[in-house]
Coordinates of C-alpha atoms in Angstrom, one line a residue:
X1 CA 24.8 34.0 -222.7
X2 CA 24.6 31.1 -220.2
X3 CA 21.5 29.9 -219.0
X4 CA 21.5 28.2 -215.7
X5 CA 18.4 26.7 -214.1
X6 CA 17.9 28.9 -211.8
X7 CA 18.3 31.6 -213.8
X8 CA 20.0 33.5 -216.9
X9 CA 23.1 35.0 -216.2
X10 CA 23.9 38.4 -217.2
X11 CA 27.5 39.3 -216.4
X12 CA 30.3 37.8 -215.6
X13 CA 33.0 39.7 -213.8
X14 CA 36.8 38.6 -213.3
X15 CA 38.4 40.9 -210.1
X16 CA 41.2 40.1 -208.3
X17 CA 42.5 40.6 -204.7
X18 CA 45.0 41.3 -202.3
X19 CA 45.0 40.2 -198.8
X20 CA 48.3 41.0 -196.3
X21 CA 49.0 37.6 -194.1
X22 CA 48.9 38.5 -190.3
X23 CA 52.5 36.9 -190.5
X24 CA 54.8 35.5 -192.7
X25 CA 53.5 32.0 -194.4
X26 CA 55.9 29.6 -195.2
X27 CA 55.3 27.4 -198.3
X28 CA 57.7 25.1 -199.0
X29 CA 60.9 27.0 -200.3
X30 CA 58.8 30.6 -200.4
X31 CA 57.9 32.4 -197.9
X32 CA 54.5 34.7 -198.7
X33 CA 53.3 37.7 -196.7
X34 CA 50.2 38.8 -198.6
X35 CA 47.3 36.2 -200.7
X36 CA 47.0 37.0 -204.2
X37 CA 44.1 35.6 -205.8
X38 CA 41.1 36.2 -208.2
X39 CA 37.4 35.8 -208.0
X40 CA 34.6 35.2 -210.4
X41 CA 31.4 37.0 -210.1
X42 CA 28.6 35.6 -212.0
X43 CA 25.3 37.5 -211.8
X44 CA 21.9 37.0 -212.4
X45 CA 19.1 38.1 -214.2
X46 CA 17.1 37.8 -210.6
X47 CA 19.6 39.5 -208.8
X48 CA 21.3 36.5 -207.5
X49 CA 25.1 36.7 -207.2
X50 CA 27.5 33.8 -207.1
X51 CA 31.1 34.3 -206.5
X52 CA 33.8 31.3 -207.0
X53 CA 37.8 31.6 -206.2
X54 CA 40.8 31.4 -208.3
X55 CA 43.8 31.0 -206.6
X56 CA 46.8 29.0 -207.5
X57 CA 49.3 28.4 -204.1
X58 CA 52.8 29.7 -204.8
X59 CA 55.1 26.3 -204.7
X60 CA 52.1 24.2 -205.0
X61 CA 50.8 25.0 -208.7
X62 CA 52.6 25.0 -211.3
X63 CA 50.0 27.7 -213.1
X64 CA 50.8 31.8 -212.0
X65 CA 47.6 34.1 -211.6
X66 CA 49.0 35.8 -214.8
X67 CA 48.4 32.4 -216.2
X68 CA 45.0 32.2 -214.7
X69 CA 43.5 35.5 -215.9
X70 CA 44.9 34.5 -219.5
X71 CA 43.2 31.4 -219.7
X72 CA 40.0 32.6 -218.2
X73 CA 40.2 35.4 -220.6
X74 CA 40.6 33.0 -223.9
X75 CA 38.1 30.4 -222.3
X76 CA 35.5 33.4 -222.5
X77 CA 36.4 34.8 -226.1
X78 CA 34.8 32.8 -228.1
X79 CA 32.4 30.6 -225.8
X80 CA 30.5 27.6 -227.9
X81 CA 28.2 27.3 -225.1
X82 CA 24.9 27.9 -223.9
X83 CA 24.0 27.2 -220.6
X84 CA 25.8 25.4 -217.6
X85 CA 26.4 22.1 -219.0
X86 CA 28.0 23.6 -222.3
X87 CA 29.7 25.3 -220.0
X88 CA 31.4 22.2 -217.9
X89 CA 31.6 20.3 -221.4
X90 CA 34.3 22.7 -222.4
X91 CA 36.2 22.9 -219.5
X92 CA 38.9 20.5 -220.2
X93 CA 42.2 19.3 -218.5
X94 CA 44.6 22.1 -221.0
X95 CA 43.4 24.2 -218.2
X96 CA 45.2 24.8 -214.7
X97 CA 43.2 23.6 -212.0
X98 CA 42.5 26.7 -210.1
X99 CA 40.6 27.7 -213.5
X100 CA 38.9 24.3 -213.4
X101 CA 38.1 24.2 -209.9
X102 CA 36.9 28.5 -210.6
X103 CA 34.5 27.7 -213.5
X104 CA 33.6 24.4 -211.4
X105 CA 32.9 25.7 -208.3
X106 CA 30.8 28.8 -210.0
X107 CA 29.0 26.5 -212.3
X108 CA 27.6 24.2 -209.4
X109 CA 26.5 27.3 -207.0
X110 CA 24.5 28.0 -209.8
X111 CA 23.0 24.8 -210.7
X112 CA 22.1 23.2 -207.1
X113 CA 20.6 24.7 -203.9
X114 CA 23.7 23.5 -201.9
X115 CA 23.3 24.4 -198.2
X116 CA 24.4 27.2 -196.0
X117 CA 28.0 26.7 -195.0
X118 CA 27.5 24.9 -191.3
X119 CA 29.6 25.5 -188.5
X120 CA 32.4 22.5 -189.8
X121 CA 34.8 20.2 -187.5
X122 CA 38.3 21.7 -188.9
X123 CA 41.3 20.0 -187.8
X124 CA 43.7 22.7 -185.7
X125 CA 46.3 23.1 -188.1
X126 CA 49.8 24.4 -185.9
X127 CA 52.6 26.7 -187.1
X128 CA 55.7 24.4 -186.5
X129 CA 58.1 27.6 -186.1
X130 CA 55.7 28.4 -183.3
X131 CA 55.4 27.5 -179.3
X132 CA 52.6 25.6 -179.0
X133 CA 49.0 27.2 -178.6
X134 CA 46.9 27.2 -175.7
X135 CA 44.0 25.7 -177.8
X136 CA 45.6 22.5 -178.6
X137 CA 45.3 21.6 -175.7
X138 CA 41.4 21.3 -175.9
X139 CA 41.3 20.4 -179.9
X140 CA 40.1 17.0 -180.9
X141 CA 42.5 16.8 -183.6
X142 CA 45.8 18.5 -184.7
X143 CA 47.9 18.6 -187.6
X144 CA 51.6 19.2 -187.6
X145 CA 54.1 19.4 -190.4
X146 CA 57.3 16.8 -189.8
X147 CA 59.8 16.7 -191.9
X148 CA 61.7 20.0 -191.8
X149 CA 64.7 18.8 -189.7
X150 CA 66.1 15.6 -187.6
X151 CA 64.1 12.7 -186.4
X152 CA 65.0 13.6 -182.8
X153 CA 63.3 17.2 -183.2
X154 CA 60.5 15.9 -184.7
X155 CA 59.7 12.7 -181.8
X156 CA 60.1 15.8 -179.1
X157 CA 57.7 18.4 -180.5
X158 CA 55.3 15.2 -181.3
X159 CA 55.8 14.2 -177.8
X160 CA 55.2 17.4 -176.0
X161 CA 52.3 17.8 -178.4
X162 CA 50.5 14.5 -177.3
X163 CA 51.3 15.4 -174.1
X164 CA 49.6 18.9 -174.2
X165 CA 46.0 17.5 -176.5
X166 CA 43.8 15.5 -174.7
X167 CA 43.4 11.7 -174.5
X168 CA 41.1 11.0 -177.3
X169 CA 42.0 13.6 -179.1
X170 CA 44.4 12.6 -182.6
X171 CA 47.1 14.1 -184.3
X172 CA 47.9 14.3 -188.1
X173 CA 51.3 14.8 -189.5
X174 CA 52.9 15.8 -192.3
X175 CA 56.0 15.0 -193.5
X176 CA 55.2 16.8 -197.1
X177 CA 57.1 13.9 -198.8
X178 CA 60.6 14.2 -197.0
X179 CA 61.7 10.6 -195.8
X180 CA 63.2 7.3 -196.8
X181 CA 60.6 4.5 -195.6
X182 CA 63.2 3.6 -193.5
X183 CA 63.3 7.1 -191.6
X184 CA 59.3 6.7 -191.8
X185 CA 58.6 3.4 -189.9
X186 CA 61.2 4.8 -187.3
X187 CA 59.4 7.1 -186.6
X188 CA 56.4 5.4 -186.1
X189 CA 58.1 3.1 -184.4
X190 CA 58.7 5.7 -181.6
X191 CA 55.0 7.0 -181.0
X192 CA 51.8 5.7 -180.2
X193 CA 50.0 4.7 -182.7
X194 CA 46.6 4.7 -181.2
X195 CA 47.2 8.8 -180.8
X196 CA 47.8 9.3 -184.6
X197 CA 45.1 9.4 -187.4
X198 CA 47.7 9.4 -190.2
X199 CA 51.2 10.5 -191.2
X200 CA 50.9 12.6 -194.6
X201 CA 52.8 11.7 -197.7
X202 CA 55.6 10.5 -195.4
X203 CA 58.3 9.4 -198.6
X204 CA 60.4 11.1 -200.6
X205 CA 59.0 11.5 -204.5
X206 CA 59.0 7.9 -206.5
X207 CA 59.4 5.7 -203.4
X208 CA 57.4 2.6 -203.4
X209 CA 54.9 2.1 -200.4
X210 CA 54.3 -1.7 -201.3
X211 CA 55.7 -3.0 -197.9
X212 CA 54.3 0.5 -195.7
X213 CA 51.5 -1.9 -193.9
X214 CA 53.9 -4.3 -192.8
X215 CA 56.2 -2.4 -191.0
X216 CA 53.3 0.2 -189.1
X217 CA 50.2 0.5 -187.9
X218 CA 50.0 3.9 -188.5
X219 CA 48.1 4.8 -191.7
X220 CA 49.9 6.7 -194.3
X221 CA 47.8 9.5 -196.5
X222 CA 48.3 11.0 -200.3
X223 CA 48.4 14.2 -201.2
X224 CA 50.5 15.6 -203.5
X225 CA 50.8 12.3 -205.1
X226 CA 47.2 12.2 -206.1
X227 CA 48.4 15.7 -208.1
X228 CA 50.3 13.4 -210.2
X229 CA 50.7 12.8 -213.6
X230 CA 49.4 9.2 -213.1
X231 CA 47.4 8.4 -210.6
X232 CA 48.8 5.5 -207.6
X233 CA 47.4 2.3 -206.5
X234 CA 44.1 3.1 -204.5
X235 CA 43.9 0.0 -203.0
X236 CA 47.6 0.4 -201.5
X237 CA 47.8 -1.4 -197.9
X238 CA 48.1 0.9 -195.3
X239 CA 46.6 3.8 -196.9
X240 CA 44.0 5.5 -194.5
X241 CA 43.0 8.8 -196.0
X242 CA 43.0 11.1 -199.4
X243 CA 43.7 14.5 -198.3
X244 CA 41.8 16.5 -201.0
X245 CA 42.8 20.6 -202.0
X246 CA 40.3 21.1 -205.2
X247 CA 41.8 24.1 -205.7
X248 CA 44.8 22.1 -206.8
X249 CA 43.1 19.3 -208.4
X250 CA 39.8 20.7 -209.5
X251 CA 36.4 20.0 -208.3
X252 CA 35.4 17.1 -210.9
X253 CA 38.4 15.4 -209.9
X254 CA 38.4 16.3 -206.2
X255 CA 34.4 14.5 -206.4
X256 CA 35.9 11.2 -208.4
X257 CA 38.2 11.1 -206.0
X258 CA 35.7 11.3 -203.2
X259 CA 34.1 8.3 -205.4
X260 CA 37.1 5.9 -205.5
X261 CA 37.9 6.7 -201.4
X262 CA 34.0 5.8 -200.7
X263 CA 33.9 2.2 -202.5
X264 CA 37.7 1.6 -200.9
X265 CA 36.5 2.3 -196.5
X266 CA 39.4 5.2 -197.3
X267 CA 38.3 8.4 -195.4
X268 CA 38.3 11.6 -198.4
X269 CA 39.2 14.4 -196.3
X270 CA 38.8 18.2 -197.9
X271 CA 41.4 20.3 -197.0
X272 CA 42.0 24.3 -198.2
X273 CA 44.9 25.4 -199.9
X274 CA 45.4 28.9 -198.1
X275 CA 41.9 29.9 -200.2
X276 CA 39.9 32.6 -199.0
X277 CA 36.9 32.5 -196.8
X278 CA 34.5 31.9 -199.5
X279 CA 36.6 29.0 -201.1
X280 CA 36.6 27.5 -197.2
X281 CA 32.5 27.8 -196.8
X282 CA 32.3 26.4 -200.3
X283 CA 34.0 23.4 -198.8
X284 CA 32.2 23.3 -195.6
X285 CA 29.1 23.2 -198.2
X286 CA 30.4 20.3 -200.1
X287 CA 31.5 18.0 -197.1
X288 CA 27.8 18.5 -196.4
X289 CA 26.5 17.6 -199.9
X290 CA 28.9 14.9 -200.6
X291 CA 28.4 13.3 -197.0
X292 CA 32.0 13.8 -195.6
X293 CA 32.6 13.3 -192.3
X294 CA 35.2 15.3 -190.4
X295 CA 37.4 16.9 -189.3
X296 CA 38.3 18.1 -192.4
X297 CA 41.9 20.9 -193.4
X298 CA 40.0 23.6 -193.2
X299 CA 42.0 25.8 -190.7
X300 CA 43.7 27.5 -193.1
X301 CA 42.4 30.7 -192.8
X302 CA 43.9 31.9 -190.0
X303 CA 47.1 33.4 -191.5
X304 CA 44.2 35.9 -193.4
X305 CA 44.4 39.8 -191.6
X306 CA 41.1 40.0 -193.6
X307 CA 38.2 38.1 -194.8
X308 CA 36.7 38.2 -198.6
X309 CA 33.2 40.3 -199.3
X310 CA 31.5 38.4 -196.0
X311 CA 32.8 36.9 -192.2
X312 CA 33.6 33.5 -192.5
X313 CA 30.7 31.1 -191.9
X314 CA 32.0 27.6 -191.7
X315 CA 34.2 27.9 -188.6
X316 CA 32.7 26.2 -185.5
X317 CA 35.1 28.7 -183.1
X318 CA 34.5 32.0 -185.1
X319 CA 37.6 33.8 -186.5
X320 CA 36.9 37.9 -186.6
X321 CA 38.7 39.7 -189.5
X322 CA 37.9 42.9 -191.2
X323 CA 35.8 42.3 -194.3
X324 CA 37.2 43.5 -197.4
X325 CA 34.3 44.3 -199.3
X326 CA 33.9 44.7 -203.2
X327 CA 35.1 48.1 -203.5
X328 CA 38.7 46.6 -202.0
X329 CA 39.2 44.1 -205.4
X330 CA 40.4 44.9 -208.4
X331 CA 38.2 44.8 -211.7
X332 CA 40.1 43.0 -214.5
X333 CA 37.5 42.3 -216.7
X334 CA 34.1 41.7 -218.1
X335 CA 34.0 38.0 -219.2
X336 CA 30.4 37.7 -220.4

């Protein structure tokens, strides 16, 4: 049995879900129209419930939820731990990080007091197969994925877009690792700079950005590459942000992260990997403990026809969805 400090816990349950999408999500090569995930429910002798998210993101992870509900299953067969830090001690990298970031996430509800989830700046994250919507027009940042076609297509719907958002207000992009640096700087080249906060993983796997500052103003941010096997050079010129999905990662190296961007001036911005509502206030919680500023990618839950257990909390401009409450999941086992 674990014992946590603020309080013994006496079951823990693994369920898992099924949410429909309102519409069809694309994700890289796959296109999704339902959320499959699972959640942990650890309970205590007080009555205190805690619930934390497993959920790997099709094209993204290279762990299954079949693989997920394995590993949680063996991690809990023969536990050699006693309380909370026993617990963390044995989490080790030979699990995926969704597991990670799942036992993580769990494991520091249980241990802190973190704070409510606050009403969070979330960047306005756009459908690019979509006409643009009415609210980007008033939202102080936008993100928009590049990439996906010619440089010509791209520089109009940028355009238009800057056109449409307000003076002050700044637009991310993301090219999800699609160009030469060449393609990249032109690009740049044909925008204003002062509009943009940062172009997002703008080259193509294994290209170098040594020379990236010299040819743009324009900051450049990492975000699959910091998924790599090895991590790059931190202290890169030109590199303005960190764009952080712990459900990807896992939270103990999504907070070293955060370390190494906060001794750099880099901005370490928290951003949801299609998670569920409680994964996104868990985040708004943590850019609150760890002193993040915004905005941060959380406006990912949009594509949800229903929210998990409880309305979603963290969103400045309130999204309403159905609740799916507990009687919706799906028990799959007891893990303690």
């Amino acid at each position: 049995m674990i014992a946590a400090p603020l309080g013994a816990v006496t079951h823990l349950d693994l369920w898992g879900y099924r949410v429909p999408l309102k519409n069809p999500l694309r994700l890289g090569r796959r296109t999704i129209d339902e959320r499959n995930g699972l959640l942990l429910e650890w309970q205590q002798a007080e009555g205190r419930v805690v619930w934390s998210e497993i959920a790997p993101l099709p094209e993204f992870s290279r762990e299954s939820l079949q693989d997920c509900i394995r590993q949680c299953k063996g991690f809990f067969a023969n536990p050699g731990f006693e309380d909370v830090d026993g617990l963390l001690a044995a989490v080790s990298n030979a699990l995926a990080p969704a597991v990670r970031f799942g036992l993580e996430s769990g494991c520091l509800q249980l241990s802190l007091p973190l704070p409510s989830p606050p009403p969070i700046r979330s960047c306005r994250l756009l459908d690019p197969d979509a006409p643009i919507p009415p609210d980007a027009a008033t939202a102080t940042c936008v993100k928009f994925k590049v990439g996906r076609g010619d440089l010509e297509t791209d520089l109009d719907r940028i355009r238009r877009l800057l056109d449409a958002m307000e003076p002050r207000a700044r637009l991310r992009l993301d090219a999800n690792r699609s160009w030469s640096l060449e393609q990249a700087t032109e690009l740049c080249a044909a925008i204003d700079a002062r509009r943009i906060d940062y172009l997002e993983e703008p080259l193509r796997p294994g290209l170098s950005y040594a020379g990236w500052a010299d040819r743009t103003r324009i900051p450049f941010a990492w975000d699959e590459t910091l998924r790599q096997d090895s991590l790059p050079d931190l202290d890169t010129p030109g590199l303005g942000a960190l764009v952080l999905k712990p459900m990807l990662a896992g939270l103990a190296k999504t907070r070293d992260l955060v370390d190494q961007a906060r001794v750099r001036g880099i901005r370490a911005v928290l951003s949801g990997a299609y998670e569920s509502n409680l994964s996104l206030d868990f985040y708004a919680c943590l850019a609150t403990f760890w002193g993040l500023e915004g905005p941060h990618g959380l406006d990912t839950f949009r594509p949800f026809s229903m929210a998990l257990l409880q309305p979603p909390r963290y969103l400045e401009d309130p999204v309403v969805r159905p609740v799916l409450g507990r009687d919706g999941l799906e028990h799959l086992d007891r893990l303690l």
